[in-house]
Tab-separated table of C-alpha atoms in Angstrom:
chain	number	residue	atom	x	y	z
A	1	UNK	CA	-12.766	31.106	-43.784
A	2	UNK	CA	-11.174	30.416	-40.426
A	3	UNK	CA	-7.523	29.438	-40.448
A	4	UNK	CA	-6.653	26.013	-39.009
A	5	UNK	CA	-4.241	26.126	-36.068
A	6	UNK	CA	-0.792	24.682	-36.786
A	7	UNK	CA	-0.165	21.121	-35.544
A	8	UNK	CA	1.440	20.669	-32.165
A	9	UNK	CA	5.210	20.499	-32.331
A	10	UNK	CA	5.200	16.923	-31.055
A	11	UNK	CA	3.246	15.797	-34.134
A	12	UNK	CA	5.188	17.478	-36.917
A	13	UNK	CA	6.453	15.068	-39.608
A	14	UNK	CA	10.032	13.789	-39.350
A	15	UNK	CA	10.441	15.058	-35.817
A	16	UNK	CA	13.857	13.950	-34.477
A	17	UNK	CA	12.383	13.188	-31.058
A	18	UNK	CA	9.952	10.638	-32.570
A	19	UNK	CA	12.028	8.040	-34.439
A	20	UNK	CA	10.396	5.159	-36.296
A	21	UNK	CA	11.105	2.696	-33.503
A	22	UNK	CA	9.397	4.734	-30.752
A	23	UNK	CA	5.994	3.489	-29.603
A	24	UNK	CA	4.433	6.383	-27.729
A	25	UNK	CA	1.943	4.172	-25.917
A	26	UNK	CA	4.628	1.829	-24.574
A	27	UNK	CA	6.824	4.769	-23.621
A	28	UNK	CA	3.969	6.520	-21.836
A	29	UNK	CA	3.048	3.383	-19.894
A	30	UNK	CA	6.649	2.607	-18.972
A	31	UNK	CA	7.250	6.102	-17.619
A	32	UNK	CA	3.936	5.885	-15.740
A	33	UNK	CA	4.848	2.484	-14.315
A	34	UNK	CA	8.241	3.822	-13.265
A	35	UNK	CA	6.528	6.717	-11.493
A	36	UNK	CA	4.190	4.289	-9.706
A	37	UNK	CA	7.163	2.275	-8.448
A	38	UNK	CA	8.951	5.450	-7.424
A	39	UNK	CA	5.876	6.535	-5.453
A	40	UNK	CA	6.024	3.255	-3.551
A	41	UNK	CA	9.280	4.514	-2.051
A	42	UNK	CA	8.754	8.276	-2.248
A	43	UNK	CA	6.531	8.837	-0.325
A	44	UNK	CA	5.015	5.356	0.247
A	45	UNK	CA	7.677	3.601	2.323
A	46	UNK	CA	8.842	6.894	3.829
A	47	UNK	CA	5.350	7.430	5.260
A	48	UNK	CA	4.999	3.776	6.231
A	49	UNK	CA	8.366	3.608	7.994
A	50	UNK	CA	7.927	6.951	9.748
A	51	UNK	CA	4.503	5.901	11.025
A	52	UNK	CA	4.967	2.243	11.932
A	53	UNK	CA	7.889	2.849	14.311
A	54	UNK	CA	7.995	4.327	17.784
A	55	UNK	CA	7.683	8.104	17.797
A	56	UNK	CA	11.302	8.710	18.721
A	57	UNK	CA	12.467	6.912	15.553
A	58	UNK	CA	10.082	8.477	13.007
A	59	UNK	CA	12.546	10.964	11.514
A	60	UNK	CA	15.486	8.568	11.382
A	61	UNK	CA	13.428	5.824	9.743
A	62	UNK	CA	12.078	8.193	7.089
A	63	UNK	CA	15.523	9.635	6.450
A	64	UNK	CA	17.082	6.208	5.884
A	65	UNK	CA	14.584	5.648	3.073
A	66	UNK	CA	14.991	9.168	1.692
A	67	UNK	CA	18.785	8.896	1.608
A	68	UNK	CA	18.692	5.459	-0.007
A	69	UNK	CA	16.438	6.653	-2.834
A	70	UNK	CA	18.780	9.522	-3.712
A	71	UNK	CA	22.030	7.598	-3.288
A	72	UNK	CA	20.848	4.647	-5.376
A	73	UNK	CA	19.904	6.913	-8.289
A	74	UNK	CA	23.346	8.507	-8.511
A	75	UNK	CA	25.162	5.169	-8.162
A	76	UNK	CA	22.757	3.664	-10.720
A	77	UNK	CA	23.506	6.121	-13.518
A	78	UNK	CA	27.231	6.352	-12.725
A	79	UNK	CA	27.938	2.617	-12.655
A	80	UNK	CA	25.302	0.144	-11.572
A	81	UNK	CA	22.708	0.130	-14.360
A	82	UNK	CA	25.155	-1.371	-16.817
A	83	UNK	CA	26.427	-3.800	-14.178
A	84	UNK	CA	22.866	-5.117	-14.039
A	85	UNK	CA	21.721	-4.706	-17.667
A	86	UNK	CA	24.855	-4.135	-19.716
A	87	UNK	CA	27.451	-6.260	-21.484
A	88	UNK	CA	28.566	-9.429	-19.738
A	89	UNK	CA	31.659	-9.361	-17.527
A	90	UNK	CA	30.928	-12.651	-15.733
A	91	UNK	CA	27.979	-15.048	-16.062
A	92	UNK	CA	26.412	-13.256	-13.077
A	93	UNK	CA	27.680	-9.692	-13.536
A	94	UNK	CA	27.750	-6.990	-16.194
A	95	UNK	CA	30.467	-4.487	-17.051
A	96	UNK	CA	29.960	-1.331	-15.024
A	97	UNK	CA	29.911	1.972	-16.924
A	98	UNK	CA	28.037	5.294	-16.820
A	99	UNK	CA	24.527	5.582	-18.267
A	100	UNK	CA	24.628	9.331	-18.730
A	101	UNK	CA	25.632	10.127	-22.305
A	102	UNK	CA	23.135	11.536	-24.775
A	103	UNK	CA	23.994	8.972	-27.472
A	104	UNK	CA	23.415	6.128	-25.022
A	105	UNK	CA	20.186	7.383	-23.459
A	106	UNK	CA	18.461	8.636	-26.626
A	107	UNK	CA	18.820	5.430	-28.622
A	108	UNK	CA	16.357	2.549	-28.570
A	109	UNK	CA	16.397	0.581	-25.326
A	110	UNK	CA	18.006	-2.851	-25.398
A	111	UNK	CA	19.280	-5.482	-22.984
A	112	UNK	CA	22.445	-6.589	-24.829
A	113	UNK	CA	22.835	-10.036	-23.252
A	114	UNK	CA	19.173	-11.061	-23.585
A	115	UNK	CA	19.437	-12.908	-26.922
A	116	UNK	CA	18.719	-16.556	-26.101
A	117	UNK	CA	20.259	-19.307	-28.201
A	118	UNK	CA	19.397	-22.959	-28.661
A	119	UNK	CA	21.981	-25.622	-27.960
A	120	UNK	CA	22.852	-25.731	-31.677
A	121	UNK	CA	23.617	-22.005	-31.745
A	122	UNK	CA	20.394	-20.864	-33.411
A	123	UNK	CA	18.552	-17.873	-31.964
A	124	UNK	CA	15.618	-19.053	-29.870
A	125	UNK	CA	14.496	-15.634	-28.607
A	126	UNK	CA	15.765	-12.335	-30.089
A	127	UNK	CA	17.346	-9.556	-28.088
A	128	UNK	CA	14.981	-7.669	-25.790
A	129	UNK	CA	14.505	-4.253	-27.444
A	130	UNK	CA	11.584	-2.259	-26.006
A	131	UNK	CA	10.088	0.413	-28.245
A	132	UNK	CA	11.224	3.419	-26.218
A	133	UNK	CA	14.485	5.201	-25.330
A	134	UNK	CA	17.186	3.737	-23.128
A	135	UNK	CA	16.567	6.626	-20.696
A	136	UNK	CA	13.129	5.184	-19.930
A	137	UNK	CA	14.527	1.735	-19.160
A	138	UNK	CA	17.344	3.144	-17.011
A	139	UNK	CA	14.882	5.083	-14.862
A	140	UNK	CA	12.356	2.237	-14.632
A	141	UNK	CA	14.984	-0.198	-13.403
A	142	UNK	CA	16.362	2.387	-10.976
A	143	UNK	CA	13.055	2.506	-9.117
A	144	UNK	CA	13.302	-1.261	-8.568
A	145	UNK	CA	16.833	-0.972	-7.220
A	146	UNK	CA	15.816	1.873	-4.905
A	147	UNK	CA	12.857	0.099	-3.336
A	148	UNK	CA	14.964	-3.015	-2.758
A	149	UNK	CA	17.471	-0.966	-0.813
A	150	UNK	CA	14.721	0.678	1.233
A	151	UNK	CA	13.214	-2.729	2.075
A	152	UNK	CA	16.569	-3.788	3.529
A	153	UNK	CA	16.396	-0.736	5.809
A	154	UNK	CA	13.211	-2.096	7.373
A	155	UNK	CA	15.226	-4.765	9.186
A	156	UNK	CA	17.604	-2.346	10.929
A	157	UNK	CA	15.364	0.582	11.847
A	158	UNK	CA	15.763	2.000	15.318
A	159	UNK	CA	19.453	1.313	15.905
A	160	UNK	CA	21.747	1.293	12.840
A	161	UNK	CA	24.365	4.027	12.824
A	162	UNK	CA	23.245	6.458	10.128
A	163	UNK	CA	26.815	6.899	8.863
A	164	UNK	CA	27.178	3.149	8.513
A	165	UNK	CA	23.902	3.074	6.575
A	166	UNK	CA	25.158	5.820	4.272
A	167	UNK	CA	28.208	3.686	3.469
A	168	UNK	CA	26.225	0.449	3.212
A	169	UNK	CA	23.786	1.651	0.531
A	170	UNK	CA	26.208	2.094	-2.405
A	171	UNK	CA	28.277	-0.953	-1.451
A	172	UNK	CA	25.283	-3.284	-1.268
A	173	UNK	CA	23.898	-1.909	-4.514
A	174	UNK	CA	27.183	-2.615	-6.321
A	175	UNK	CA	28.095	-5.969	-4.826
A	176	UNK	CA	24.707	-7.554	-4.202
A	177	UNK	CA	21.758	-6.090	-6.092
A	178	UNK	CA	23.464	-5.861	-9.479
A	179	UNK	CA	24.462	-9.533	-9.284
A	180	UNK	CA	20.907	-10.754	-8.791
A	181	UNK	CA	19.527	-8.357	-11.403
A	182	UNK	CA	22.023	-9.370	-14.089
A	183	UNK	CA	21.755	-13.089	-13.326
A	184	UNK	CA	17.960	-13.202	-13.566
A	185	UNK	CA	16.996	-10.212	-15.751
A	186	UNK	CA	20.037	-8.855	-17.553
A	187	UNK	CA	20.979	-11.974	-19.524
A	188	UNK	CA	22.984	-13.819	-16.890
A	189	UNK	CA	23.234	-17.554	-16.356
A	190	UNK	CA	19.905	-17.935	-14.486
A	191	UNK	CA	18.081	-15.939	-17.169
A	192	UNK	CA	19.299	-18.233	-19.933
A	193	UNK	CA	18.790	-21.369	-17.867
A	194	UNK	CA	15.109	-20.471	-17.622
A	195	UNK	CA	14.600	-19.495	-13.978
A	196	UNK	CA	11.374	-17.459	-13.834
A	197	UNK	CA	11.393	-14.220	-11.878
A	198	UNK	CA	8.764	-12.157	-13.635
A	199	UNK	CA	9.152	-8.944	-11.632
A	200	UNK	CA	11.427	-9.420	-8.631
A	201	UNK	CA	10.330	-12.170	-6.268
A	202	UNK	CA	13.984	-13.204	-6.097
A	203	UNK	CA	15.849	-10.095	-7.303
A	204	UNK	CA	13.984	-7.787	-4.931
A	205	UNK	CA	12.053	-9.576	-2.188
A	206	UNK	CA	14.146	-12.637	-1.448
A	207	UNK	CA	17.371	-10.651	-1.669
A	208	UNK	CA	16.135	-7.786	0.546
A	209	UNK	CA	14.709	-10.181	3.129
A	210	UNK	CA	17.905	-12.212	3.391
A	211	UNK	CA	20.139	-9.130	3.334
A	212	UNK	CA	17.937	-7.464	5.955
A	213	UNK	CA	18.093	-10.444	8.304
A	214	UNK	CA	21.862	-10.674	7.835
A	215	UNK	CA	22.276	-6.961	8.489
A	216	UNK	CA	20.083	-7.191	11.599
A	217	UNK	CA	22.366	-9.910	12.949
A	218	UNK	CA	25.580	-7.940	12.459
A	219	UNK	CA	24.219	-4.550	13.527
A	220	UNK	CA	22.748	-5.954	16.735
A	221	UNK	CA	19.380	-5.435	18.422
A	222	UNK	CA	17.468	-2.366	19.498
A	223	UNK	CA	17.312	-1.396	23.149
A	224	UNK	CA	15.457	-3.898	25.282
A	225	UNK	CA	12.756	-1.297	26.017
A	226	UNK	CA	12.245	-0.661	22.285
A	227	UNK	CA	11.987	-4.356	21.474
A	228	UNK	CA	9.439	-4.937	24.239
A	229	UNK	CA	7.269	-1.967	23.323
A	230	UNK	CA	7.438	-0.556	19.799
A	231	UNK	CA	3.975	0.820	18.951
A	232	UNK	CA	3.319	2.674	15.702
A	233	UNK	CA	3.123	6.407	16.298
A	234	UNK	CA	0.473	7.074	13.629
A	235	UNK	CA	-1.758	4.230	12.468
A	236	UNK	CA	-3.698	6.309	9.936
A	237	UNK	CA	-0.563	7.549	8.175
A	238	UNK	CA	0.751	4.002	8.289
A	239	UNK	CA	-2.312	2.939	6.304
A	240	UNK	CA	-1.723	5.760	3.809
A	241	UNK	CA	1.833	4.552	3.223
A	242	UNK	CA	0.601	0.982	2.816
A	243	UNK	CA	-2.033	2.154	0.337
A	244	UNK	CA	0.599	3.875	-1.801
A	245	UNK	CA	2.623	0.668	-1.712
A	246	UNK	CA	-0.351	-1.407	-2.880
A	247	UNK	CA	-1.456	0.925	-5.664
A	248	UNK	CA	2.117	1.445	-6.823
A	249	UNK	CA	2.477	-2.295	-7.323
A	250	UNK	CA	0.431	-2.013	-10.511
A	251	UNK	CA	3.457	-0.256	-11.990
A	252	UNK	CA	5.785	-2.701	-10.277
A	253	UNK	CA	4.318	-5.774	-11.984
A	254	UNK	CA	2.531	-4.032	-14.851
A	255	UNK	CA	5.775	-2.501	-16.111
A	256	UNK	CA	7.782	-5.733	-16.094
A	257	UNK	CA	6.931	-6.745	-19.709
A	258	UNK	CA	8.461	-3.440	-20.930
A	259	UNK	CA	5.292	-2.808	-22.966
A	260	UNK	CA	1.600	-1.968	-22.603
A	261	UNK	CA	0.560	-5.454	-23.674
A	262	UNK	CA	-1.619	-8.392	-22.598
A	263	UNK	CA	0.938	-9.642	-20.091
A	264	UNK	CA	0.890	-6.271	-18.316
A	265	UNK	CA	-2.895	-6.404	-17.995
A	266	UNK	CA	-2.883	-9.951	-16.620
A	267	UNK	CA	-0.110	-9.062	-14.173
A	268	UNK	CA	-1.912	-6.008	-12.787
A	269	UNK	CA	-5.111	-7.983	-12.190
A	270	UNK	CA	-3.271	-10.915	-10.600
A	271	UNK	CA	-1.288	-8.557	-8.373
A	272	UNK	CA	-4.386	-7.015	-6.847
A	273	UNK	CA	-6.199	-10.355	-6.502
A	274	UNK	CA	-3.307	-11.876	-4.583
A	275	UNK	CA	-2.883	-8.845	-2.312
A	276	UNK	CA	-6.577	-8.737	-1.414
A	277	UNK	CA	-6.757	-12.487	-0.791
A	278	UNK	CA	-3.659	-12.518	1.371
A	279	UNK	CA	-4.848	-9.535	3.441
A	280	UNK	CA	-8.166	-11.269	4.132
A	281	UNK	CA	-6.522	-14.576	5.043
A	282	UNK	CA	-4.006	-12.921	7.394
A	283	UNK	CA	-6.762	-10.905	9.067
A	284	UNK	CA	-8.936	-14.008	9.459
A	285	UNK	CA	-6.079	-15.893	11.124
A	286	UNK	CA	-5.524	-12.952	13.497
A	287	UNK	CA	-9.196	-13.050	14.490
A	288	UNK	CA	-9.214	-16.841	14.959
A	289	UNK	CA	-6.060	-17.030	17.051
A	290	UNK	CA	-5.916	-13.624	18.784
A	291	UNK	CA	-9.578	-12.611	18.933
A	292	UNK	CA	-9.363	-9.332	17.022
A	293	UNK	CA	-8.203	-8.062	13.617
A	294	UNK	CA	-4.884	-6.224	13.607
A	295	UNK	CA	-4.310	-3.237	11.326
A	296	UNK	CA	-0.570	-3.944	11.267
A	297	UNK	CA	-1.401	-7.569	10.519
A	298	UNK	CA	-3.603	-6.540	7.602
A	299	UNK	CA	-0.750	-4.463	6.174
A	300	UNK	CA	1.641	-7.392	6.574
A	301	UNK	CA	-0.839	-9.651	4.810
A	302	UNK	CA	-1.115	-7.148	1.993
A	303	UNK	CA	2.673	-7.068	1.635
A	304	UNK	CA	3.072	-10.835	1.614
A	305	UNK	CA	0.381	-11.141	-1.056
A	306	UNK	CA	2.111	-8.553	-3.222
A	307	UNK	CA	5.580	-10.037	-2.755
A	308	UNK	CA	4.416	-13.598	-3.302
A	309	UNK	CA	2.659	-12.963	-6.627
A	310	UNK	CA	5.519	-10.858	-8.002
A	311	UNK	CA	7.721	-13.675	-9.422
A	312	UNK	CA	4.785	-15.101	-11.382
A	313	UNK	CA	2.307	-12.234	-11.812
A	314	UNK	CA	2.352	-12.264	-15.609
A	315	UNK	CA	2.648	-16.023	-16.128
A	316	UNK	CA	-0.035	-17.509	-13.858
A	317	UNK	CA	-3.797	-17.567	-14.311
A	318	UNK	CA	-6.020	-15.460	-12.092
A	319	UNK	CA	-7.431	-18.462	-10.231
A	320	UNK	CA	-3.815	-19.289	-9.388
A	321	UNK	CA	-3.403	-15.760	-8.013
A	322	UNK	CA	-6.075	-16.625	-5.437
A	323	UNK	CA	-4.136	-19.772	-4.506
A	324	UNK	CA	-0.979	-17.695	-4.188
A	325	UNK	CA	-2.821	-15.169	-2.016
A	326	UNK	CA	-4.161	-17.876	0.311
A	327	UNK	CA	-0.693	-19.318	0.847
A	328	UNK	CA	0.877	-15.853	1.089
A	329	UNK	CA	-1.531	-14.920	3.869
A	330	UNK	CA	-1.006	-18.124	5.847
A	331	UNK	CA	2.573	-19.438	5.520
A	332	UNK	CA	4.355	-16.128	6.300
A	333	UNK	CA	1.755	-15.587	9.048
A	334	UNK	CA	2.817	-18.927	10.541
A	335	UNK	CA	6.534	-18.174	10.291
A	336	UNK	CA	6.087	-14.726	11.856
A	337	UNK	CA	3.441	-15.345	14.519
A	338	UNK	CA	4.198	-18.956	15.518
A	339	UNK	CA	7.598	-20.164	14.307
A	340	UNK	CA	9.392	-16.923	15.137
A	341	UNK	CA	8.258	-17.083	18.764
A	342	UNK	CA	9.497	-20.671	19.096
A	343	UNK	CA	12.862	-20.131	17.401
A	344	UNK	CA	15.565	-18.910	19.759
A	345	UNK	CA	17.780	-17.887	16.836
A	346	UNK	CA	15.072	-15.816	15.121
A	347	UNK	CA	14.269	-14.089	18.403
A	348	UNK	CA	17.926	-13.216	18.922
A	349	UNK	CA	18.092	-11.492	15.528
A	350	UNK	CA	16.159	-8.234	15.797
A	351	UNK	CA	14.470	-7.814	12.403
A	352	UNK	CA	12.568	-4.606	13.205
A	353	UNK	CA	9.709	-4.864	10.684
A	354	UNK	CA	9.897	-8.602	10.036
A	355	UNK	CA	11.260	-8.125	6.504
A	356	UNK	CA	12.501	-11.717	6.523
A	357	UNK	CA	8.929	-12.988	6.842
A	358	UNK	CA	7.105	-10.446	4.685
A	359	UNK	CA	9.635	-10.457	1.844
A	360	UNK	CA	12.139	-13.335	2.017
A	361	UNK	CA	9.620	-16.020	2.946
A	362	UNK	CA	7.009	-14.563	0.591
A	363	UNK	CA	9.442	-14.107	-2.287
A	364	UNK	CA	10.762	-17.653	-1.932
A	365	UNK	CA	7.241	-19.051	-1.662
A	366	UNK	CA	6.141	-17.109	-4.749
A	367	UNK	CA	9.130	-18.273	-6.768
A	368	UNK	CA	8.470	-21.916	-5.930
A	369	UNK	CA	4.745	-21.573	-6.631
A	370	UNK	CA	5.619	-20.061	-10.011
A	371	UNK	CA	7.549	-23.236	-10.733
A	372	UNK	CA	4.315	-25.129	-10.169
A	373	UNK	CA	1.627	-22.796	-11.564
A	374	UNK	CA	3.212	-20.990	-14.546
A	375	UNK	CA	0.785	-21.378	-17.465
A	376	UNK	CA	2.347	-22.363	-20.843
A	377	UNK	CA	0.534	-19.818	-23.051
A	378	UNK	CA	1.241	-16.918	-20.710
A	379	UNK	CA	4.871	-18.026	-20.426
A	380	UNK	CA	5.234	-18.002	-24.210
A	381	UNK	CA	4.235	-14.313	-24.286
A	382	UNK	CA	7.093	-13.080	-22.109
A	383	UNK	CA	9.813	-15.646	-21.294
A	384	UNK	CA	12.973	-16.113	-23.400
A	385	UNK	CA	13.106	-19.901	-22.995
A	386	UNK	CA	10.372	-21.382	-25.175
A	387	UNK	CA	8.316	-24.187	-23.688
A	388	UNK	CA	8.601	-22.839	-20.123
A	389	UNK	CA	5.737	-23.906	-17.867
A	390	UNK	CA	4.951	-24.959	-14.327
A	391	UNK	CA	5.195	-28.517	-13.063
A	392	UNK	CA	1.398	-28.816	-12.808
A	393	UNK	CA	1.226	-28.590	-16.614
A	394	UNK	CA	3.572	-31.534	-17.147
A	395	UNK	CA	6.211	-31.808	-19.847
A	396	UNK	CA	9.271	-29.624	-19.309
A	397	UNK	CA	7.495	-28.115	-16.314
A	398	UNK	CA	8.789	-30.935	-14.164
A	399	UNK	CA	12.222	-29.319	-14.286
A	400	UNK	CA	10.947	-25.807	-13.654
A	401	UNK	CA	10.457	-26.293	-9.926
A	402	UNK	CA	14.069	-27.472	-9.605
A	403	UNK	CA	15.249	-24.411	-11.539
A	404	UNK	CA	13.296	-22.155	-9.199
A	405	UNK	CA	14.836	-23.842	-6.180
A	406	UNK	CA	18.388	-23.529	-7.511
A	407	UNK	CA	17.824	-19.863	-8.404
A	408	UNK	CA	16.597	-19.178	-4.873
A	409	UNK	CA	19.630	-20.892	-3.348
A	410	UNK	CA	21.968	-18.717	-5.424
A	411	UNK	CA	20.219	-15.490	-4.371
A	412	UNK	CA	20.156	-16.543	-0.699
A	413	UNK	CA	23.802	-17.612	-0.657
A	414	UNK	CA	25.088	-14.538	-2.469
A	415	UNK	CA	23.212	-12.129	-0.193
A	416	UNK	CA	24.304	-13.876	2.977
A	417	UNK	CA	27.963	-13.695	1.977
A	418	UNK	CA	28.042	-10.283	0.291
A	419	UNK	CA	26.029	-8.522	3.013
A	420	UNK	CA	28.219	-10.020	5.720
A	421	UNK	CA	31.464	-8.982	4.020
A	422	UNK	CA	30.196	-5.453	3.344
A	423	UNK	CA	29.159	-4.910	6.968
A	424	UNK	CA	32.368	-6.372	8.382
A	425	UNK	CA	34.395	-4.013	6.188
A	426	UNK	CA	32.298	-1.014	7.263
A	427	UNK	CA	32.736	-2.073	10.908
A	428	UNK	CA	36.486	-1.566	10.572
A	429	UNK	CA	35.936	2.156	10.038
A	430	UNK	CA	32.856	2.919	12.130
A	431	UNK	CA	30.424	1.178	14.513
A	432	UNK	CA	27.384	-0.394	12.893
A	433	UNK	CA	25.139	0.352	15.858
A	434	UNK	CA	24.346	3.701	17.439
A	435	UNK	CA	25.844	4.472	20.858
A	436	UNK	CA	23.609	3.892	23.863
A	437	UNK	CA	22.863	7.576	24.472
A	438	UNK	CA	21.520	7.978	20.923
A	439	UNK	CA	19.473	4.796	21.253
A	440	UNK	CA	17.858	6.175	24.396
A	441	UNK	CA	16.895	9.522	22.854
A	442	UNK	CA	16.304	8.691	19.195
A	443	UNK	CA	15.741	11.276	16.460
A	444	UNK	CA	16.646	14.297	18.562
A	445	UNK	CA	20.103	12.899	19.295
A	446	UNK	CA	20.762	11.554	15.791
A	447	UNK	CA	19.362	14.417	13.694
A	448	UNK	CA	18.579	17.215	16.131
A	449	UNK	CA	14.986	17.022	14.886
A	450	UNK	CA	11.748	15.418	15.998
A	451	UNK	CA	8.709	14.236	14.068
A	452	UNK	CA	6.187	15.994	16.316
A	453	UNK	CA	6.426	18.992	18.629
A	454	UNK	CA	5.424	16.811	21.573
A	455	UNK	CA	7.225	15.131	24.429
A	456	UNK	CA	6.612	11.406	24.805
A	457	UNK	CA	7.998	7.909	25.133
A	458	UNK	CA	9.979	9.049	28.184
A	459	UNK	CA	12.828	10.618	26.184
A	460	UNK	CA	14.698	13.514	27.773
A	461	UNK	CA	16.309	16.230	25.723
A	462	UNK	CA	19.531	17.929	26.804
A	463	UNK	CA	20.355	20.872	24.490
A	464	UNK	CA	23.778	21.341	26.057
A	465	UNK	CA	24.732	17.849	24.843
A	466	UNK	CA	22.664	17.446	21.656
A	467	UNK	CA	22.368	21.017	20.446
A	468	UNK	CA	19.339	22.801	19.102
A	469	UNK	CA	18.307	24.429	15.862
A	470	UNK	CA	17.707	27.584	17.918
A	471	UNK	CA	20.902	27.406	19.954
A	472	UNK	CA	21.197	26.488	23.632
A	473	UNK	CA	18.160	27.172	25.782
A	474	UNK	CA	17.726	27.442	29.503
A	475	UNK	CA	15.857	24.397	30.840
A	476	UNK	CA	13.812	24.843	34.009
A	477	UNK	CA	11.188	22.678	35.704
A	478	UNK	CA	7.607	23.847	35.321
A	479	UNK	CA	4.771	23.565	37.792
A	480	UNK	CA	4.188	19.932	36.843
A	481	UNK	CA	7.769	18.844	37.407
A	482	UNK	CA	8.627	18.570	33.710
A	483	UNK	CA	11.438	20.425	31.977
A	484	UNK	CA	10.542	23.281	29.686
A	485	UNK	CA	12.622	25.602	27.510
A	486	UNK	CA	12.496	29.353	28.012
A	487	UNK	CA	14.462	32.361	26.961
A	488	UNK	CA	15.107	31.069	23.417
A	489	UNK	CA	16.415	33.822	21.156
A	490	UNK	CA	16.229	33.370	17.389
A	491	UNK	CA	18.754	35.382	15.391
A	492	UNK	CA	17.431	36.017	11.891
């Protein structure tokens, strides 16, 4: 008789790593969703940023995203997670503390300020306690914070002093992002008032768009030559980065319920419906008004559809996701392609990738549409305030649109003020904008590295001034009148 193999260690009875409260399915999905969101940044936005900019800025643009991802993680576990999802310090801010200890991370996840009470003091909705460890929730929410920071970078690519950016990232995370996250998600005053932000239309997209526009104003514009001609250096890689962003959004909105439940399924379907609809509408408008479909335009339409559905992905019906996609592909298109060209102020502020249009306008639009289209039954599955619904469904829904508007005004106002103060403080110690010689050369001057081993865009490299990874080289004209390096010695 053959002996049966012993059970796998993970399935032994009374295993300490599998407490009674742990739901393995929820934990597996949440970690998967967190990985999807992380892939949106690493490598999604890194590839997108490096490809959509002029060749001379490919390395710098990618590095700004890479640095932000790493810096946000360390700040998040040292202080910021509990500022956003910890015990209340102020109605809009939590008490900062490390999220690193074993006892803290191994216990069941909970959002301590999420218990919602009725006016008479009775509990209306119990505390939010997902069925997995706190470590899972800390990492999942980190990926949201990281991508928000990287979206802000899209407004200042191609000219922000890299040292100023390195200082800006932790300061903005502490003084801006954590405020919005606690207010709307962590049990702050907007959360308990009933403002709906299912997965970040306000916390992520509206805040990053407003902060990006504000930063673009204070940093200043790119060189005139860069603003006039700024072609993507690799359209195919740009599409790859955009594809990672789109597919990763299933984790972005599918992970928001903190469980592998019905709401997650509805949100994932609605997310993809809105993105596809918006992309098609944006492309159609490009063909009608400009005579040909634009690949960059299609990517922008995809982004606006994703950002616009985010605040209501799990609380609107799928036919409403089509409505959201139609408006997401047309209203931001109008603000970017028509209104922007007629507004002197918008033209003076050099928002490199149009983050204001693709994220701030889309996030605001999505939040307001949620106030109209949120379906009562879907709302009851996820929201802490019972009876929440959109204005189109009558009843208490008539107040929901007003709540959405007030919540948006708070996020806009806070980001305008906090981003301005942060940048003005940084400006005391270092310039916000690169010097002119670095702006002319790009990556080679800033990092001593280039994306491709090719000369282009008219940049000239001077190793005596900028240095070289191989040491100084003798530069002599070749038969075609161009400078070439020769006599390079590599010491191993």
